Amino acid sequence: MRPLDVDVSPAPPRANALRPGDPAPEPQLPRLTRWLRPVVDAVARIDASVHRKLLFGFLAGALLLVGMALLSLVVIERMNGRMQELDGLREQSSRAQQALYSVTAQSHYRAMALLTNDDEWNDRIATAKATFADLVISLEQADPDEAAFFSEVREVNDGFNASSAEVLALYEAGDIPAATTMHIDEEHTASHVLEAQMRTLIDTAVEEAAAARAAFDGDRTLLAVLVVVFSAAGVAIAMSLGFALSWAFILPVRKMEGALAAITKEDFSHRVEVPNRDELGSLARGLNATTDRLAQLFDEQRALADRLTATNDSLARASRAKSQFLASVSHELRTPMNAILGFTDALLAGVDGPLNDEQKASLGWVQRGGRDLLGLINEILDLSKIEAGKLTIDPQPFDPRELVESVVAQHRSLAAQKGIRLRWEDAGTPAEVVLDGQRVRQILVNLLGNALKFTDAGEVTAVSGGATEGRFQVAVRDTGPGIAPEQHALIFEEFGQGGGDASGTGLGLAISRRLARVMGGDVTVESDLGQGATFHVTLPLDCRPLTAVTDDPTIGEPAAGDRLLMSVDDDPSVAPLLRKMLADHGYHVVASGALNAVADARRLLPQAIILDILMPERRGDEILAELKADPATRAIPVIVLSVVEPADVPSIADAHVGKPVRKAALLRALAEHGAAPAASA
Amino acid sequence: MAVIVLVEDTPANLALATKLLTAAGHDVATARTGADGVRLVAERAPDLVLMDLGLPDIGGREAMHEIRRTVPDGPRLRVIAFTAHAMVGDRERAIADGFDGYLSKPIEFATFVESVEALLP
């Protein structure tokens, strides 16, 4: 057994990532928008519900859109008006053109009539005059503002028509030269005036059309500018509103998130201070109140836990003191007992002269009583040593067959006296084991002694074996009265002897089981009333702990302050892997076998145990159950490292990490279960 | 028959050992302190000395060294450690300290005389 120089002192107070009092990391706006913080705070400070703020935001956006649409409609309507005006002006210009033509045509027709004497031309003149009159009416209707101008036109036209009538009269009288003179002097001159007036009308309409066209173009530009400006302004306003609104909500949420993260790390010192006067503000106040309450509860709970720990410590100290007291008392009791027995033996042997039969019988009673008492004292001493943790195991190689044979042989005379058949069956006993032979003998002597003591007839059989399963086991079977199942747990307790009527100390089974467990094995019973009893001793082939890995020179020694972790795995490569993986993180990993695991855990009290489930020698869940049932090892976190499905990991395990092992997952599991090193590298 | 000096402070052990060895025909001289033991050894020149380790005055180890140093034939005398410390390694430590052998208490009637005779030169 090689002593392992590691620190197994109690864990220092766990270090939180966030120590109480650390300022909470203040949530910030995105980098480029920090200057908007006053706006965001102002929005937060508005005394309105989140619902109203959001509603306002959406409504403002919608109103902006509606406003933009209305303005566009107005501008489009105006452009429409301009377009109609332009159409009217074009029509006016065209009518004036026609009117001009119908005046000019009359002069032409007159000349043709005077030259050809054909009446057809006079009819055409009449038609043109009617057309002109109609056109003047429609021109005036389209432009009623110019009534003065049109009355002038009508006047000139009347003069023109009068001269035309005179010319026609002369023509019909056949005086063509007089008619020609009349036409040239009066009719033609009047037509020139009319033509000039029509030209003025045309020119005015063209000018006005050009002006209307320019106004239309102006409106179009205005519309484009308006749309661009409004869109830009709308987008800017909507974005700022949206930004301010959302960050007024996001910032407090992030602050609360940070506070909650701190709370989960048991830091209750953070207060969430937010400017919000909405639901988020009241949420923050609620969170602060809850945090205070949690801190209070946490402190109370910690105080309780501390008191509990203190009570446990004092109980453990008291229990150790009791064990030490018992150990020293029983040691002191042994010396006089040995004297009593020694002198009794000497007297019985006739050292001081011959004794009569009566004297021999009396001394025989003294001798038996003394031996029983010495046996009891020795058992109390053993038990006290185990409980005080002072029992040392001295593993040496020996042949277990020889040991079983000699223990059986030692009991032959007692069996013969009681008429019981005592047999030994070798069912594949290992050829060599490395165990404390004296202690194994003590266990077997106790079990065989019990079997013979409680059996009145029949046989007692010791079956040794286990070589194929990689362990050493002995089953001691008797044909005695048997033990009721509800008594099975009791018989392994101190003074828990079944039945209560048989003689004996009631310590033997308690000691045997403890001795077996100290060597990494166990003693169990299988029995029922009337069925006899079978006691099974199961021991590892080698109870030297920490064999293979600690001697591997490629792996460094533990550094000062390293936390001790114990790996239990049937794969011999796991422990060196874990050790290399965790060496830089303040852990030192030692290996233990499935059969030694519980004994090693009890002896080394590692910071955590990394346990495989599927192991041929002994299943991990059995080891786990035993670790968690033992007050000495119950508090050690057990991290199951196995390929089994998470659902198949026993619920009493503290954590589960799948294989192949990932460093991050393992470190996280260790940290979560309080096995984090004081200063992690 | 051998001359044996027994140095032992517990009266019961002293009496029992004396009785058993005398009954076996040996000449037993007894002392209850280390100093008396050393004197007795010088006087009797015994074949064997049984020395308790837990003596009240100078202690068994010192008494043994005293014998080796002061008694004329001291270095060659057989001095045996006689102790109740039945611990692993006690035998080796006793030999390393300079004892010639080791005998553990309690005194077992069946084996005591045989064990002592096996230690005689």
Tab-separated table of N, CA and C in Angstrom, chain A residues 379 383 446-447 450-451 453-454 476 478 481-514 517 522-529 532-537:
chain	number	residue	atom	x	y	z
A	379	GLU	N	-13.832	-8.284	20.431
A	379	GLU	CA	-14.738	-7.835	19.375
A	379	GLU	C	-15.064	-6.353	19.527
A	383	LEU	N	-14.331	-3.550	16.734
A	383	LEU	CA	-15.380	-2.666	16.237
A	383	LEU	C	-15.013	-1.201	16.477
A	446	ASN	N	-15.763	-16.434	12.215
A	446	ASN	CA	-17.029	-15.946	12.740
A	446	ASN	C	-18.212	-16.620	12.049
A	447	LEU	N	-18.157	-16.685	10.700
A	447	LEU	CA	-19.291	-17.249	9.960
A	447	LEU	C	-19.442	-18.742	10.249
A	450	ASN	N	-20.690	-19.207	13.818
A	450	ASN	CA	-22.131	-18.944	13.889
A	450	ASN	C	-22.922	-20.113	13.330
A	451	ALA	N	-22.499	-20.584	12.146
A	451	ALA	CA	-23.236	-21.662	11.486
A	451	ALA	C	-23.319	-22.880	12.409
A	453	LYS	N	-22.878	-22.852	15.658
A	453	LYS	CA	-23.572	-22.514	16.901
A	453	LYS	C	-25.084	-22.633	16.733
A	454	PHE	N	-25.596	-22.171	15.578
A	454	PHE	CA	-27.049	-22.106	15.410
A	454	PHE	C	-27.637	-23.359	14.752
A	476	VAL	N	-21.045	-19.776	3.244
A	476	VAL	CA	-21.153	-20.687	4.383
A	476	VAL	C	-22.634	-21.016	4.561
A	478	ASP	N	-25.751	-23.353	6.147
A	478	ASP	CA	-26.074	-24.245	7.257
A	478	ASP	C	-27.505	-24.752	7.120
A	481	PRO	N	-32.008	-22.967	11.833
A	481	PRO	CA	-33.405	-22.507	11.817
A	481	PRO	C	-33.683	-21.448	10.754
A	482	GLY	N	-32.660	-20.837	10.198
A	482	GLY	CA	-32.888	-19.804	9.188
A	482	GLY	C	-33.205	-18.460	9.834
A	483	ILE	N	-33.195	-17.428	9.003
A	483	ILE	CA	-33.398	-16.060	9.494
A	483	ILE	C	-34.492	-15.426	8.645
A	484	ALA	N	-35.492	-14.859	9.312
A	484	ALA	CA	-36.587	-14.213	8.580
A	484	ALA	C	-36.044	-13.019	7.810
A	485	PRO	N	-36.543	-12.771	6.570
A	485	PRO	CA	-36.000	-11.687	5.731
A	485	PRO	C	-36.002	-10.340	6.433
A	486	GLU	N	-37.013	-10.087	7.274
A	486	GLU	CA	-37.043	-8.772	7.920
A	486	GLU	C	-35.924	-8.623	8.958
A	487	GLN	N	-35.288	-9.746	9.304
A	487	GLN	CA	-34.179	-9.693	10.264
A	487	GLN	C	-32.829	-9.492	9.569
A	488	HIS	N	-32.832	-9.612	8.229
A	488	HIS	CA	-31.539	-9.648	7.529
A	488	HIS	C	-30.682	-8.417	7.762
A	489	ALA	N	-31.330	-7.245	7.757
A	489	ALA	CA	-30.543	-6.034	7.963
A	489	ALA	C	-30.084	-5.944	9.423
A	490	LEU	N	-30.959	-6.398	10.319
A	490	LEU	CA	-30.710	-6.249	11.756
A	490	LEU	C	-29.502	-7.056	12.224
A	491	ILE	N	-29.333	-8.267	11.650
A	491	ILE	CA	-28.269	-9.133	12.180
A	491	ILE	C	-26.879	-8.568	11.926
A	492	PHE	N	-26.780	-7.610	10.968
A	492	PHE	CA	-25.462	-7.039	10.711
A	492	PHE	C	-25.199	-5.808	11.577
A	493	GLU	N	-26.180	-5.465	12.410
A	493	GLU	CA	-25.957	-4.320	13.293
A	493	GLU	C	-25.349	-4.799	14.604
A	494	GLU	N	-24.722	-3.860	15.315
A	494	GLU	CA	-24.108	-4.232	16.585
A	494	GLU	C	-25.181	-4.745	17.544
A	495	PHE	N	-24.918	-5.856	18.174
A	495	PHE	CA	-25.830	-6.473	19.148
A	495	PHE	C	-27.196	-6.758	18.522
A	496	GLY	N	-27.208	-7.002	17.188
A	496	GLY	CA	-28.482	-7.233	16.515
A	496	GLY	C	-28.724	-8.699	16.263
A	497	GLN	N	-28.295	-9.551	17.181
A	497	GLN	CA	-28.359	-10.995	16.961
A	497	GLN	C	-29.795	-11.488	16.793
A	498	GLY	N	-29.997	-12.303	15.779
A	498	GLY	CA	-31.339	-12.829	15.510
A	498	GLY	C	-31.807	-13.748	16.621
A	499	GLY	N	-33.079	-13.689	16.900
A	499	GLY	CA	-33.636	-14.605	17.898
A	499	GLY	C	-33.433	-14.116	19.308
A	500	GLY	N	-32.205	-13.881	19.680
A	500	GLY	CA	-31.939	-13.320	20.995
A	500	GLY	C	-31.754	-14.365	22.083
A	501	ASP	N	-32.037	-15.648	21.780
A	501	ASP	CA	-31.934	-16.643	22.850
A	501	ASP	C	-30.572	-17.342	22.845
A	502	ALA	N	-29.881	-17.273	21.695
A	502	ALA	CA	-28.608	-17.984	21.623
A	502	ALA	C	-27.499	-17.155	22.267
A	503	SER	N	-26.477	-17.840	22.719
A	503	SER	CA	-25.373	-17.116	23.345
A	503	SER	C	-24.501	-16.482	22.271
A	504	GLY	N	-23.695	-15.558	22.645
A	504	GLY	CA	-22.825	-14.873	21.686
A	504	GLY	C	-22.927	-13.384	21.891
A	505	THR	N	-21.984	-12.690	21.310
A	505	THR	CA	-21.927	-11.259	21.585
A	505	THR	C	-22.831	-10.456	20.682
A	506	GLY	N	-23.143	-11.005	19.469
A	506	GLY	CA	-23.939	-10.221	18.529
A	506	GLY	C	-23.107	-9.177	17.810
A	507	LEU	N	-21.796	-9.263	17.989
A	507	LEU	CA	-20.932	-8.292	17.302
A	507	LEU	C	-20.243	-8.904	16.094
A	508	GLY	N	-20.216	-10.225	16.056
A	508	GLY	CA	-19.416	-10.929	15.048
A	508	GLY	C	-19.778	-10.551	13.622
A	509	LEU	N	-21.084	-10.540	13.303
A	509	LEU	CA	-21.476	-10.246	11.923
A	509	LEU	C	-21.211	-8.790	11.579
A	510	ALA	N	-21.460	-7.903	12.556
A	510	ALA	CA	-21.183	-6.479	12.318
A	510	ALA	C	-19.708	-6.299	11.989
A	511	ILE	N	-18.844	-6.975	12.782
A	511	ILE	CA	-17.401	-6.857	12.547
A	511	ILE	C	-17.019	-7.495	11.218
A	512	SER	N	-17.586	-8.678	10.939
A	512	SER	CA	-17.229	-9.374	9.700
A	512	SER	C	-17.573	-8.518	8.489
A	513	ARG	N	-18.783	-7.955	8.519
A	513	ARG	CA	-19.185	-7.138	7.363
A	513	ARG	C	-18.266	-5.917	7.224
A	514	ARG	N	-17.960	-5.274	8.343
A	514	ARG	CA	-17.098	-4.092	8.267
A	514	ARG	C	-15.709	-4.440	7.781
A	517	ARG	N	-15.867	-4.983	4.164
A	517	ARG	CA	-16.024	-3.733	3.424
A	517	ARG	C	-14.743	-2.904	3.418
A	522	ASP	N	-17.786	-7.542	0.802
A	522	ASP	CA	-19.001	-7.439	1.598
A	522	ASP	C	-19.364	-8.819	2.137
A	523	VAL	N	-20.233	-8.811	3.163
A	523	VAL	CA	-20.820	-10.047	3.667
A	523	VAL	C	-22.334	-9.876	3.552
A	524	THR	N	-22.986	-10.827	2.907
A	524	THR	CA	-24.444	-10.738	2.759
A	524	THR	C	-25.062	-12.059	3.196
A	525	VAL	N	-26.382	-12.039	3.379
A	525	VAL	CA	-27.051	-13.249	3.842
A	525	VAL	C	-28.208	-13.581	2.913
A	526	GLU	N	-28.485	-14.872	2.828
A	526	GLU	CA	-29.585	-15.377	2.009
A	526	GLU	C	-30.251	-16.422	2.890
A	527	SER	N	-31.484	-16.168	3.309
A	527	SER	CA	-32.092	-17.117	4.240
A	527	SER	C	-33.570	-16.841	4.412
A	528	ASP	N	-34.269	-17.849	4.926
A	528	ASP	CA	-35.643	-17.645	5.372
A	528	ASP	C	-35.882	-18.617	6.515
A	529	LEU	N	-36.890	-18.355	7.296
A	529	LEU	CA	-37.172	-19.217	8.447
A	529	LEU	C	-37.392	-20.647	7.965
A	532	GLY	N	-32.681	-22.777	6.589
A	532	GLY	CA	-31.237	-22.664	6.778
A	532	GLY	C	-30.780	-21.282	6.354
A	533	ALA	N	-29.476	-21.045	6.445
A	533	ALA	CA	-28.966	-19.731	6.073
A	533	ALA	C	-27.691	-19.911	5.276
A	534	THR	N	-27.466	-18.987	4.331
A	534	THR	CA	-26.205	-18.972	3.599
A	534	THR	C	-25.616	-17.570	3.714
A	535	PHE	N	-24.418	-17.499	4.256
A	535	PHE	CA	-23.718	-16.213	4.337
A	535	PHE	C	-22.669	-16.179	3.238
A	536	HIS	N	-22.694	-15.080	2.455
A	536	HIS	CA	-21.746	-14.945	1.354
A	536	HIS	C	-20.691	-13.910	1.707
A	537	VAL	N	-19.430	-14.313	1.607
A	537	VAL	CA	-18.334	-13.350	1.734
A	537	VAL	C	-17.814	-13.111	0.325
